[in-house]
Amino acid sequence: MPTIGRFAPSPSGRMHLGNVLCALLAFLSARRQNGQFLLRIEDLDAMRCPRSFADLILDDLRWLGLDWDGEVPYQSERASIYEQYEAILREKGLLYPCFCSRAALHAASAPHLSDGRVLYAGTCCDLTPEQVAEKRKSRAPATRVRVPDEVVQFTDEVWGEYVENLAAECGDFIVRRSDGVFAYQLAVVVDDALTGVNEVVRGADLISSTPRQIWLHRLFGFVPPRFAHLPLLCDHDGRRLSKRDEDLDLGLLRQRFTPEQVIGALACAAGLIDRPAPVAARELVSSFDWAKVPRHDLFLPNIFRE
Ligand code: GLU
């Protein structure tokens, strides 16, 4: 089956180097296999993701030489499609309204997971219809999906075997927020499946989302894609880069560097080439190999540190 990869950024700001690394490796892996490379804009939260940021992402990807295939879907325009899949979950009796506030969730005695998430304590999972009606008077609920006591296992291209018990290590999770906005976990599964994506390359910060996404894929009758979660970029002090590192966003990098310099430095950090010499993305396709990508955090290339 031909490979269909994708890059699915959330346009809540300008792309930073971590996003570029992700786009680069997703592009190289798909192109190395003569596959398609899709772009999808994950702007579910339209308030935080204005179209102007999405336009900049498209422009930055073109500047970087990371060309994609086909139309670009915008998640903000696909709520009616997500609703159909929400309905499937509802028919299966897996959904329930959750009235817990963010503060209540954090204050609950539920265990905190290693990545900082809070395992949902199940406060709202067995409310009676009368209790639901009463609570609805003062608060709109989010919608949670009930997960089974089931182990999900997959082999990540970079990290190898990954195993998680959904009930013990993930807990019932939100598929639709109280303001009606669909959650990333549902939308990403529906969109990857409906566009035929069979290879997902993204940052290691999302690896803990993968078991519940695989579970949803199977529940909907889809075949889950294969996954490669990339090590994250760190600065000198071992601190992971984030969107807050505005000095490293593409707006400023484009003023200081050529696309080939940015691609060459990131390709070197990712173990794809020995020296951070300028290179065009398409020139890295033929030698791309996942075996070269290290499993530890990657250090920010020197040229970006000055
Ligand atoms: N939209 C997510 C992000 O920008 C990535 C989702 C994914 O690749 O599955 O962090």
PDB file of C-alpha atoms and ligand atoms in Angstrom:
ATOM      1  CA  MET A   1       0.000   0.000   0.000  1.00  0.00           C
ATOM      2  CA  PRO A   2       1.431   3.423  -0.901  1.00  0.00           C
ATOM      3  CA  THR A   3       2.500   5.536   2.049  1.00  0.00           C
ATOM      4  CA  ILE A   4       0.385   8.546   2.937  1.00  0.00           C
ATOM      5  CA  GLY A   5       2.064  10.747   5.525  1.00  0.00           C
ATOM      6  CA  ARG A   6       1.001  14.092   6.857  1.00  0.00           C
ATOM      7  CA  PHE A   7       1.917  17.192   8.816  1.00  0.00           C
ATOM      8  CA  ALA A   8      -0.920  18.510  10.989  1.00  0.00           C
ATOM      9  CA  PRO A   9       0.060  21.746  12.723  1.00  0.00           C
ATOM     10  CA  SER A  10      -2.152  23.747  15.068  1.00  0.00           C
ATOM     11  CA  PRO A  11      -1.850  27.370  13.941  1.00  0.00           C
ATOM     12  CA  SER A  12      -1.866  28.980  17.376  1.00  0.00           C
ATOM     13  CA  GLY A  13       1.321  30.831  16.481  1.00  0.00           C
ATOM     14  CA  ARG A  14       4.153  30.926  14.006  1.00  0.00           C
ATOM     15  CA  MET A  15       5.959  27.615  13.388  1.00  0.00           C
ATOM     16  CA  HIS A  16       9.015  27.084  15.568  1.00  0.00           C
ATOM     17  CA  LEU A  17      11.989  24.826  14.999  1.00  0.00           C
ATOM     18  CA  GLY A  18      10.327  21.811  16.624  1.00  0.00           C
ATOM     19  CA  ASN A  19       7.441  22.066  14.141  1.00  0.00           C
ATOM     20  CA  VAL A  20       9.883  22.396  11.260  1.00  0.00           C
ATOM     21  CA  LEU A  21      11.759  19.286  12.380  1.00  0.00           C
ATOM     22  CA  CYS A  22       8.488  17.387  12.520  1.00  0.00           C
ATOM     23  CA  ALA A  23       7.374  18.607   9.095  1.00  0.00           C
ATOM     24  CA  LEU A  24      10.793  17.773   7.633  1.00  0.00           C
ATOM     25  CA  LEU A  25      10.876  14.193   8.901  1.00  0.00           C
ATOM     26  CA  ALA A  26       7.241  13.522   7.993  1.00  0.00           C
ATOM     27  CA  PHE A  27       7.987  14.849   4.499  1.00  0.00           C
ATOM     28  CA  LEU A  28      11.235  12.880   4.088  1.00  0.00           C
ATOM     29  CA  SER A  29       9.748   9.612   5.292  1.00  0.00           C
ATOM     30  CA  ALA A  30       6.732   9.860   2.972  1.00  0.00           C
ATOM     31  CA  ARG A  31       8.768  10.998  -0.034  1.00  0.00           C
ATOM     32  CA  ARG A  32      11.448   8.330   0.568  1.00  0.00           C
ATOM     33  CA  GLN A  33       8.697   5.741   0.128  1.00  0.00           C
ATOM     34  CA  ASN A  34       7.399   7.523  -2.997  1.00  0.00           C
ATOM     35  CA  GLY A  35       4.325   8.278  -0.954  1.00  0.00           C
ATOM     36  CA  GLN A  36       2.036  11.246  -0.603  1.00  0.00           C
ATOM     37  CA  PHE A  37       2.592  13.966   1.945  1.00  0.00           C
ATOM     38  CA  LEU A  38      -0.568  15.722   3.143  1.00  0.00           C
ATOM     39  CA  LEU A  39      -1.009  18.933   5.082  1.00  0.00           C
ATOM     40  CA  ARG A  40      -3.918  19.478   7.462  1.00  0.00           C
ATOM     41  CA  ILE A  41      -4.563  22.563   9.557  1.00  0.00           C
ATOM     42  CA  GLU A  42      -5.677  21.619  13.076  1.00  0.00           C
ATOM     43  CA  ASP A  43      -7.538  24.807  13.952  1.00  0.00           C
ATOM     44  CA  LEU A  44     -10.313  23.217  16.027  1.00  0.00           C
ATOM     45  CA  ASP A  45     -10.114  26.065  18.475  1.00  0.00           C
ATOM     46  CA  ALA A  46     -10.860  28.822  15.965  1.00  0.00           C
ATOM     47  CA  MET A  47     -10.443  31.552  18.603  1.00  0.00           C
ATOM     48  CA  ARG A  48      -6.830  30.544  19.253  1.00  0.00           C
ATOM     49  CA  CYS A  49      -6.055  29.680  15.629  1.00  0.00           C
ATOM     50  CA  PRO A  50      -6.791  32.590  13.292  1.00  0.00           C
ATOM     51  CA  ARG A  51      -6.606  31.969   9.547  1.00  0.00           C
ATOM     52  CA  SER A  52      -3.711  34.426   9.297  1.00  0.00           C
ATOM     53  CA  PHE A  53      -1.492  32.020  11.281  1.00  0.00           C
ATOM     54  CA  ALA A  54      -2.500  29.112   9.054  1.00  0.00           C
ATOM     55  CA  ASP A  55      -1.613  31.191   5.985  1.00  0.00           C
ATOM     56  CA  LEU A  56       1.827  31.815   7.466  1.00  0.00           C
ATOM     57  CA  ILE A  57       2.351  28.083   8.024  1.00  0.00           C
ATOM     58  CA  LEU A  58       1.580  27.364   4.377  1.00  0.00           C
ATOM     59  CA  ASP A  59       3.950  30.122   3.340  1.00  0.00           C
ATOM     60  CA  ASP A  60       6.700  28.912   5.699  1.00  0.00           C
ATOM     61  CA  LEU A  61       6.416  25.330   4.412  1.00  0.00           C
ATOM     62  CA  ARG A  62       6.734  26.547   0.819  1.00  0.00           C
ATOM     63  CA  TRP A  63       9.760  28.630   1.817  1.00  0.00           C
ATOM     64  CA  LEU A  64      11.308  25.541   3.430  1.00  0.00           C
ATOM     65  CA  GLY A  65      10.751  23.506   0.259  1.00  0.00           C
ATOM     66  CA  LEU A  66       8.370  21.069   1.985  1.00  0.00           C
ATOM     67  CA  ASP A  67       5.734  20.671  -0.693  1.00  0.00           C
ATOM     68  CA  TRP A  68       2.522  18.766   0.019  1.00  0.00           C
ATOM     69  CA  ASP A  69      -0.068  16.970  -2.082  1.00  0.00           C
ATOM     70  CA  GLY A  70      -3.692  17.932  -2.614  1.00  0.00           C
ATOM     71  CA  GLU A  71      -6.091  20.233  -0.844  1.00  0.00           C
ATOM     72  CA  VAL A  72      -5.500  21.395   2.715  1.00  0.00           C
ATOM     73  CA  PRO A  73      -8.366  20.479   5.073  1.00  0.00           C
ATOM     74  CA  TYR A  74      -9.143  22.865   7.942  1.00  0.00           C
ATOM     75  CA  GLN A  75     -10.529  21.143  11.015  1.00  0.00           C
ATOM     76  CA  SER A  76     -12.587  24.231  11.904  1.00  0.00           C
ATOM     77  CA  GLU A  77     -14.739  23.438   8.836  1.00  0.00           C
ATOM     78  CA  ARG A  78     -15.302  19.763   9.627  1.00  0.00           C
ATOM     79  CA  ALA A  79     -17.453  19.746  12.769  1.00  0.00           C
ATOM     80  CA  SER A  80     -20.354  18.039  10.943  1.00  0.00           C
ATOM     81  CA  ILE A  81     -18.050  15.121  10.073  1.00  0.00           C
ATOM     82  CA  TYR A  82     -16.812  14.779  13.663  1.00  0.00           C
ATOM     83  CA  GLU A  83     -20.453  14.820  14.770  1.00  0.00           C
ATOM     84  CA  GLN A  84     -21.100  11.630  12.790  1.00  0.00           C
ATOM     85  CA  TYR A  85     -18.324   9.853  14.682  1.00  0.00           C
ATOM     86  CA  GLU A  86     -19.446  11.294  17.995  1.00  0.00           C
ATOM     87  CA  ALA A  87     -22.848   9.753  17.170  1.00  0.00           C
ATOM     88  CA  ILE A  88     -21.238   6.335  16.674  1.00  0.00           C
ATOM     89  CA  LEU A  89     -19.704   6.562  20.142  1.00  0.00           C
ATOM     90  CA  ARG A  90     -23.041   7.648  21.559  1.00  0.00           C
ATOM     91  CA  GLU A  91     -24.850   4.723  19.918  1.00  0.00           C
ATOM     92  CA  LYS A  92     -22.359   2.383  21.495  1.00  0.00           C
ATOM     93  CA  GLY A  93     -23.254   3.861  24.895  1.00  0.00           C
ATOM     94  CA  LEU A  94     -19.709   5.068  25.478  1.00  0.00           C
ATOM     95  CA  LEU A  95     -20.323   8.789  26.015  1.00  0.00           C
ATOM     96  CA  TYR A  96     -21.342  10.665  29.130  1.00  0.00           C
ATOM     97  CA  PRO A  97     -21.533  14.332  30.091  1.00  0.00           C
ATOM     98  CA  CYS A  98     -18.831  15.584  32.448  1.00  0.00           C
ATOM     99  CA  PHE A  99     -19.456  18.691  34.540  1.00  0.00           C
ATOM    100  CA  CYS A 100     -16.086  18.828  36.289  1.00  0.00           C
ATOM    101  CA  SER A 101     -14.325  22.163  36.102  1.00  0.00           C
ATOM    102  CA  ARG A 102     -10.617  22.308  35.336  1.00  0.00           C
ATOM    103  CA  ALA A 103      -9.965  23.282  38.937  1.00  0.00           C
ATOM    104  CA  ALA A 104     -12.051  20.356  40.236  1.00  0.00           C
ATOM    105  CA  LEU A 105     -10.160  17.933  38.001  1.00  0.00           C
ATOM    106  CA  HIS A 106      -6.830  19.059  39.357  1.00  0.00           C
ATOM    107  CA  ALA A 107      -7.982  19.187  42.945  1.00  0.00           C
ATOM    108  CA  ALA A 108      -9.406  15.630  42.794  1.00  0.00           C
ATOM    109  CA  SER A 109      -7.324  12.994  44.501  1.00  0.00           C
ATOM    110  CA  ALA A 110      -6.818  11.248  41.163  1.00  0.00           C
ATOM    111  CA  PRO A 111      -3.228  10.236  40.471  1.00  0.00           C
ATOM    112  CA  HIS A 112      -1.112  12.471  38.282  1.00  0.00           C
ATOM    113  CA  LEU A 113       0.423  10.591  35.391  1.00  0.00           C
ATOM    114  CA  SER A 114       4.123  10.780  34.561  1.00  0.00           C
ATOM    115  CA  ASP A 115       3.507  13.314  31.776  1.00  0.00           C
ATOM    116  CA  GLY A 116       1.585  15.667  34.068  1.00  0.00           C
ATOM    117  CA  ARG A 117      -1.897  14.627  32.971  1.00  0.00           C
ATOM    118  CA  VAL A 118      -4.427  13.824  35.661  1.00  0.00           C
ATOM    119  CA  LEU A 119      -6.105  10.423  35.507  1.00  0.00           C
ATOM    120  CA  TYR A 120      -9.816  11.207  35.509  1.00  0.00           C
ATOM    121  CA  ALA A 121     -11.313  10.154  38.836  1.00  0.00           C
ATOM    122  CA  GLY A 122     -14.625   9.141  37.238  1.00  0.00           C
ATOM    123  CA  THR A 123     -16.622  11.773  39.136  1.00  0.00           C
ATOM    124  CA  CYS A 124     -19.344  12.073  36.456  1.00  0.00           C
ATOM    125  CA  CYS A 125     -19.280   8.577  34.952  1.00  0.00           C
ATOM    126  CA  ASP A 126     -22.369   7.236  36.740  1.00  0.00           C
ATOM    127  CA  LEU A 127     -24.633  10.269  37.141  1.00  0.00           C
ATOM    128  CA  THR A 128     -28.371   9.565  37.008  1.00  0.00           C
ATOM    129  CA  PRO A 129     -30.482  11.359  34.359  1.00  0.00           C
ATOM    130  CA  GLU A 130     -31.918  13.508  37.186  1.00  0.00           C
ATOM    131  CA  GLN A 131     -28.448  14.536  38.363  1.00  0.00           C
ATOM    132  CA  VAL A 132     -27.456  15.367  34.779  1.00  0.00           C
ATOM    133  CA  ALA A 133     -30.572  17.502  34.292  1.00  0.00           C
ATOM    134  CA  GLU A 134     -29.903  19.331  37.549  1.00  0.00           C
ATOM    135  CA  LYS A 135     -26.242  19.999  36.750  1.00  0.00           C
ATOM    136  CA  ARG A 136     -27.056  21.192  33.246  1.00  0.00           C
ATOM    137  CA  LYS A 137     -28.905  24.135  34.782  1.00  0.00           C
ATOM    138  CA  SER A 138     -25.676  25.688  35.993  1.00  0.00           C
ATOM    139  CA  ARG A 139     -23.034  24.379  33.627  1.00  0.00           C
ATOM    140  CA  ALA A 140     -22.639  23.053  30.071  1.00  0.00           C
ATOM    141  CA  PRO A 141     -20.928  19.661  30.157  1.00  0.00           C
ATOM    142  CA  ALA A 142     -17.957  18.361  28.237  1.00  0.00           C
ATOM    143  CA  THR A 143     -18.385  14.909  26.662  1.00  0.00           C
ATOM    144  CA  ARG A 144     -16.211  12.019  27.808  1.00  0.00           C
ATOM    145  CA  VAL A 145     -15.724   8.616  26.292  1.00  0.00           C
ATOM    146  CA  ARG A 146     -15.594   5.593  28.578  1.00  0.00           C
ATOM    147  CA  VAL A 147     -12.440   3.557  27.972  1.00  0.00           C
ATOM    148  CA  PRO A 148     -12.214  -0.181  28.636  1.00  0.00           C
ATOM    149  CA  ASP A 149      -9.763  -1.941  30.937  1.00  0.00           C
ATOM    150  CA  GLU A 150      -7.742  -2.875  27.893  1.00  0.00           C
ATOM    151  CA  VAL A 151      -4.079  -2.827  26.937  1.00  0.00           C
ATOM    152  CA  VAL A 152      -3.135  -1.066  23.698  1.00  0.00           C
ATOM    153  CA  GLN A 153       0.276  -1.838  22.268  1.00  0.00           C
ATOM    154  CA  PHE A 154       2.094  -0.509  19.233  1.00  0.00           C
ATOM    155  CA  THR A 155       5.599  -0.435  17.820  1.00  0.00           C
ATOM    156  CA  ASP A 156       6.863   3.079  17.324  1.00  0.00           C
ATOM    157  CA  GLU A 157       9.365   3.607  14.522  1.00  0.00           C
ATOM    158  CA  VAL A 158      11.686   5.505  16.882  1.00  0.00           C
ATOM    159  CA  TRP A 159      10.879   4.287  20.416  1.00  0.00           C
ATOM    160  CA  GLY A 160       9.992   0.649  19.788  1.00  0.00           C
ATOM    161  CA  GLU A 161       7.308  -1.083  21.849  1.00  0.00           C
ATOM    162  CA  TYR A 162       4.840   1.156  23.681  1.00  0.00           C
ATOM    163  CA  VAL A 163       2.168  -0.332  25.946  1.00  0.00           C
ATOM    164  CA  GLU A 164      -0.627   1.341  27.863  1.00  0.00           C
ATOM    165  CA  ASN A 165      -3.633   0.152  29.803  1.00  0.00           C
ATOM    166  CA  LEU A 166      -6.342   2.617  28.843  1.00  0.00           C
ATOM    167  CA  ALA A 167      -8.336   2.494  32.079  1.00  0.00           C
ATOM    168  CA  ALA A 168      -5.312   2.586  34.398  1.00  0.00           C
ATOM    169  CA  GLU A 169      -3.007   4.935  32.506  1.00  0.00           C
ATOM    170  CA  CYS A 170      -5.266   7.115  30.390  1.00  0.00           C
ATOM    171  CA  GLY A 171      -8.774   7.141  31.861  1.00  0.00           C
ATOM    172  CA  ASP A 172     -12.015   8.324  30.259  1.00  0.00           C
ATOM    173  CA  PHE A 173     -11.077  11.235  28.030  1.00  0.00           C
ATOM    174  CA  ILE A 174     -12.830  14.248  26.536  1.00  0.00           C
ATOM    175  CA  VAL A 175     -14.012  14.047  22.932  1.00  0.00           C
ATOM    176  CA  ARG A 176     -15.930  17.322  22.932  1.00  0.00           C
ATOM    177  CA  ARG A 177     -15.389  20.362  25.106  1.00  0.00           C
ATOM    178  CA  SER A 178     -18.122  22.108  27.039  1.00  0.00           C
ATOM    179  CA  ASP A 179     -18.127  24.938  24.466  1.00  0.00           C
ATOM    180  CA  GLY A 180     -18.932  22.418  21.702  1.00  0.00           C
ATOM    181  CA  VAL A 181     -15.450  22.350  20.181  1.00  0.00           C
ATOM    182  CA  PHE A 182     -14.352  18.811  19.299  1.00  0.00           C
ATOM    183  CA  ALA A 183     -11.251  17.503  21.010  1.00  0.00           C
ATOM    184  CA  TYR A 184      -8.028  16.846  19.151  1.00  0.00           C
ATOM    185  CA  GLN A 185      -8.165  13.133  20.070  1.00  0.00           C
ATOM    186  CA  LEU A 186     -11.364  12.549  18.111  1.00  0.00           C
ATOM    187  CA  ALA A 187     -10.678  14.889  15.193  1.00  0.00           C
ATOM    188  CA  VAL A 188      -7.173  13.596  14.525  1.00  0.00           C
ATOM    189  CA  VAL A 189      -8.385   9.989  14.287  1.00  0.00           C
ATOM    190  CA  VAL A 190     -11.298  10.812  11.985  1.00  0.00           C
ATOM    191  CA  ASP A 191      -9.192  13.003   9.716  1.00  0.00           C
ATOM    192  CA  ASP A 192      -6.205  10.676   9.483  1.00  0.00           C
ATOM    193  CA  ALA A 193      -8.505   7.764   8.655  1.00  0.00           C
ATOM    194  CA  LEU A 194     -10.717   9.598   6.145  1.00  0.00           C
ATOM    195  CA  THR A 195      -7.720  10.959   4.241  1.00  0.00           C
ATOM    196  CA  GLY A 196      -6.050   7.538   4.091  1.00  0.00           C
ATOM    197  CA  VAL A 197      -3.088   8.522   6.272  1.00  0.00           C
ATOM    198  CA  ASN A 198      -1.125   5.412   7.183  1.00  0.00           C
ATOM    199  CA  GLU A 199       1.995   7.033   8.621  1.00  0.00           C
ATOM    200  CA  VAL A 200       1.963   9.580  11.447  1.00  0.00           C
ATOM    201  CA  VAL A 201       5.181  11.417  12.273  1.00  0.00           C
ATOM    202  CA  ARG A 202       4.983  13.876  15.177  1.00  0.00           C
ATOM    203  CA  GLY A 203       6.722  14.988  18.372  1.00  0.00           C
ATOM    204  CA  ALA A 204       7.336  12.602  21.272  1.00  0.00           C
ATOM    205  CA  ASP A 205       5.190  14.870  23.451  1.00  0.00           C
ATOM    206  CA  LEU A 206       2.188  13.268  21.727  1.00  0.00           C
ATOM    207  CA  ILE A 207       3.159   9.619  22.227  1.00  0.00           C
ATOM    208  CA  SER A 208       0.892   9.251  25.260  1.00  0.00           C
ATOM    209  CA  SER A 209      -2.086  10.233  23.059  1.00  0.00           C
ATOM    210  CA  THR A 210      -1.419   7.384  20.679  1.00  0.00           C
ATOM    211  CA  PRO A 211      -2.957   4.424  22.577  1.00  0.00           C
ATOM    212  CA  ARG A 212      -6.336   6.168  22.871  1.00  0.00           C
ATOM    213  CA  GLN A 213      -6.158   7.188  19.209  1.00  0.00           C
ATOM    214  CA  ILE A 214      -5.404   3.594  18.174  1.00  0.00           C
ATOM    215  CA  TRP A 215      -8.331   2.439  20.284  1.00  0.00           C
ATOM    216  CA  LEU A 216     -10.639   4.972  18.583  1.00  0.00           C
ATOM    217  CA  HIS A 217      -9.388   3.953  15.117  1.00  0.00           C
ATOM    218  CA  ARG A 218     -10.308   0.328  15.836  1.00  0.00           C
ATOM    219  CA  LEU A 219     -13.622   1.243  17.405  1.00  0.00           C
ATOM    220  CA  PHE A 220     -14.599   3.079  14.204  1.00  0.00           C
ATOM    221  CA  GLY A 221     -13.445   0.146  12.084  1.00  0.00           C
ATOM    222  CA  PHE A 222     -10.326   1.862  10.740  1.00  0.00           C
ATOM    223  CA  VAL A 223      -6.846   0.397  10.503  1.00  0.00           C
ATOM    224  CA  PRO A 224      -4.567   2.558  12.696  1.00  0.00           C
ATOM    225  CA  PRO A 225      -1.592   4.183  10.963  1.00  0.00           C
ATOM    226  CA  ARG A 226       2.007   3.395  11.929  1.00  0.00           C
ATOM    227  CA  PHE A 227       3.643   5.945  14.195  1.00  0.00           C
ATOM    228  CA  ALA A 228       7.008   7.643  14.542  1.00  0.00           C
ATOM    229  CA  HIS A 229       7.368  10.006  17.498  1.00  0.00           C
ATOM    230  CA  LEU A 230      10.330  12.327  17.173  1.00  0.00           C
ATOM    231  CA  PRO A 231      12.715  13.207  19.977  1.00  0.00           C
ATOM    232  CA  LEU A 232      12.210  16.809  21.062  1.00  0.00           C
ATOM    233  CA  LEU A 233      14.600  19.673  20.498  1.00  0.00           C
ATOM    234  CA  CYS A 234      16.332  21.015  23.611  1.00  0.00           C
ATOM    235  CA  ASP A 235      18.415  24.073  24.283  1.00  0.00           C
ATOM    236  CA  HIS A 236      21.820  24.126  26.045  1.00  0.00           C
ATOM    237  CA  ASP A 237      20.306  23.556  29.490  1.00  0.00           C
ATOM    238  CA  GLY A 238      18.301  20.547  28.376  1.00  0.00           C
ATOM    239  CA  ARG A 239      15.123  22.638  28.389  1.00  0.00           C
ATOM    240  CA  ARG A 240      12.665  21.637  25.691  1.00  0.00           C
ATOM    241  CA  LEU A 241      11.864  24.320  23.162  1.00  0.00           C
ATOM    242  CA  SER A 242       8.308  25.491  23.055  1.00  0.00           C
ATOM    243  CA  LYS A 243       6.146  27.964  21.231  1.00  0.00           C
ATOM    244  CA  ARG A 244       7.187  30.497  23.840  1.00  0.00           C
ATOM    245  CA  ASP A 245      10.688  30.575  22.380  1.00  0.00           C
ATOM    246  CA  GLU A 246       9.647  33.269  19.994  1.00  0.00           C
ATOM    247  CA  ASP A 247      13.193  34.084  19.031  1.00  0.00           C
ATOM    248  CA  LEU A 248      13.221  30.757  17.221  1.00  0.00           C
ATOM    249  CA  ASP A 249      10.028  31.154  15.260  1.00  0.00           C
ATOM    250  CA  LEU A 250      10.123  31.167  11.502  1.00  0.00           C
ATOM    251  CA  GLY A 251       9.309  34.853  11.236  1.00  0.00           C
ATOM    252  CA  LEU A 252      12.671  35.740  12.713  1.00  0.00           C
ATOM    253  CA  LEU A 253      14.592  32.767  11.344  1.00  0.00           C
ATOM    254  CA  ARG A 254      13.595  33.733   7.814  1.00  0.00           C
ATOM    255  CA  GLN A 255      15.290  37.085   8.314  1.00  0.00           C
ATOM    256  CA  ARG A 256      18.558  35.482   9.458  1.00  0.00           C
ATOM    257  CA  PHE A 257      18.901  32.256   7.471  1.00  0.00           C
ATOM    258  CA  THR A 258      18.243  30.641   4.127  1.00  0.00           C
ATOM    259  CA  PRO A 259      15.850  27.672   3.967  1.00  0.00           C
ATOM    260  CA  GLU A 260      18.808  25.424   3.187  1.00  0.00           C
ATOM    261  CA  GLN A 261      20.613  26.573   6.353  1.00  0.00           C
ATOM    262  CA  VAL A 262      17.574  25.811   8.513  1.00  0.00           C
ATOM    263  CA  ILE A 263      17.013  22.397   6.882  1.00  0.00           C
ATOM    264  CA  GLY A 264      20.729  21.478   7.018  1.00  0.00           C
ATOM    265  CA  ALA A 265      21.066  22.373  10.702  1.00  0.00           C
ATOM    266  CA  LEU A 266      17.919  20.433  11.680  1.00  0.00           C
ATOM    267  CA  ALA A 267      18.859  17.436   9.525  1.00  0.00           C
ATOM    268  CA  CYS A 268      22.228  17.337  11.298  1.00  0.00           C
ATOM    269  CA  ALA A 269      20.584  17.558  14.743  1.00  0.00           C
ATOM    270  CA  ALA A 270      18.326  14.657  13.725  1.00  0.00           C
ATOM    271  CA  GLY A 271      21.298  12.497  12.728  1.00  0.00           C
ATOM    272  CA  LEU A 272      20.526  12.566   8.998  1.00  0.00           C
ATOM    273  CA  ILE A 273      23.752  14.280   7.911  1.00  0.00           C
ATOM    274  CA  ASP A 274      27.169  14.564   9.584  1.00  0.00           C
ATOM    275  CA  ARG A 275      27.689  18.323   9.286  1.00  0.00           C
ATOM    276  CA  PRO A 276      25.153  21.165   9.475  1.00  0.00           C
ATOM    277  CA  ALA A 277      25.865  22.239   5.895  1.00  0.00           C
ATOM    278  CA  PRO A 278      23.084  23.980   3.946  1.00  0.00           C
ATOM    279  CA  VAL A 279      20.967  21.529   1.961  1.00  0.00           C
ATOM    280  CA  ALA A 280      17.564  21.522   0.265  1.00  0.00           C
ATOM    281  CA  ALA A 281      14.948  19.219   1.820  1.00  0.00           C
ATOM    282  CA  ARG A 282      14.417  17.280  -1.420  1.00  0.00           C
ATOM    283  CA  GLU A 283      18.147  16.423  -1.539  1.00  0.00           C
ATOM    284  CA  LEU A 284      17.776  14.496   1.742  1.00  0.00           C
ATOM    285  CA  VAL A 285      15.007  12.217   0.463  1.00  0.00           C
ATOM    286  CA  SER A 286      17.078   9.443  -1.117  1.00  0.00           C
ATOM    287  CA  SER A 287      19.301   8.878   1.944  1.00  0.00           C
ATOM    288  CA  PHE A 288      16.553   9.182   4.554  1.00  0.00           C
ATOM    289  CA  ASP A 289      16.489   6.289   7.029  1.00  0.00           C
ATOM    290  CA  TRP A 290      14.668   6.115  10.379  1.00  0.00           C
ATOM    291  CA  ALA A 291      17.580   4.118  11.815  1.00  0.00           C
ATOM    292  CA  LYS A 292      19.654   7.322  11.803  1.00  0.00           C
ATOM    293  CA  VAL A 293      17.264   9.236  14.064  1.00  0.00           C
ATOM    294  CA  PRO A 294      18.402   9.074  17.721  1.00  0.00           C
ATOM    295  CA  ARG A 295      16.104   8.177  20.604  1.00  0.00           C
ATOM    296  CA  HIS A 296      17.330  10.878  22.973  1.00  0.00           C
ATOM    297  CA  ASP A 297      16.415  14.567  23.019  1.00  0.00           C
ATOM    298  CA  LEU A 298      18.062  16.483  20.175  1.00  0.00           C
ATOM    299  CA  PHE A 299      20.263  19.502  20.769  1.00  0.00           C
ATOM    300  CA  LEU A 300      19.458  22.767  19.156  1.00  0.00           C
ATOM    301  CA  PRO A 301      21.973  23.347  16.365  1.00  0.00           C
ATOM    302  CA  ASN A 302      24.636  25.957  17.160  1.00  0.00           C
ATOM    303  CA  ILE A 303      23.681  28.325  14.359  1.00  0.00           C
ATOM    304  CA  PHE A 304      20.391  29.080  16.148  1.00  0.00           C
ATOM    305  CA  ARG A 305      22.024  29.829  19.486  1.00  0.00           C
ATOM    306  CA  GLU A 306      23.793  33.098  18.739  1.00  0.00           C
TER     307      GLU A 306
HETATM  308  N1  GLU B   1      -1.887  19.552  15.819  1.00  0.00           N
HETATM  309  C1  GLU B   1      -0.918  18.944  16.687  1.00  0.00           C
HETATM  310  C2  GLU B   1       0.179  19.922  17.032  1.00  0.00           C
HETATM  311  O1  GLU B   1       0.419  20.861  16.324  1.00  0.00           O
HETATM  312  C3  GLU B   1      -0.255  17.733  16.077  1.00  0.00           C
HETATM  313  C4  GLU B   1      -1.185  16.630  15.899  1.00  0.00           C
HETATM  314  C5  GLU B   1      -0.599  15.380  15.333  1.00  0.00           C
HETATM  315  O2  GLU B   1       0.405  15.426  14.617  1.00  0.00           O
HETATM  316  O3  GLU B   1      -1.216  14.338  15.560  1.00  0.00           O
HETATM  317  O4  GLU B   1       0.825  19.785  18.040  1.00  0.00           O
END
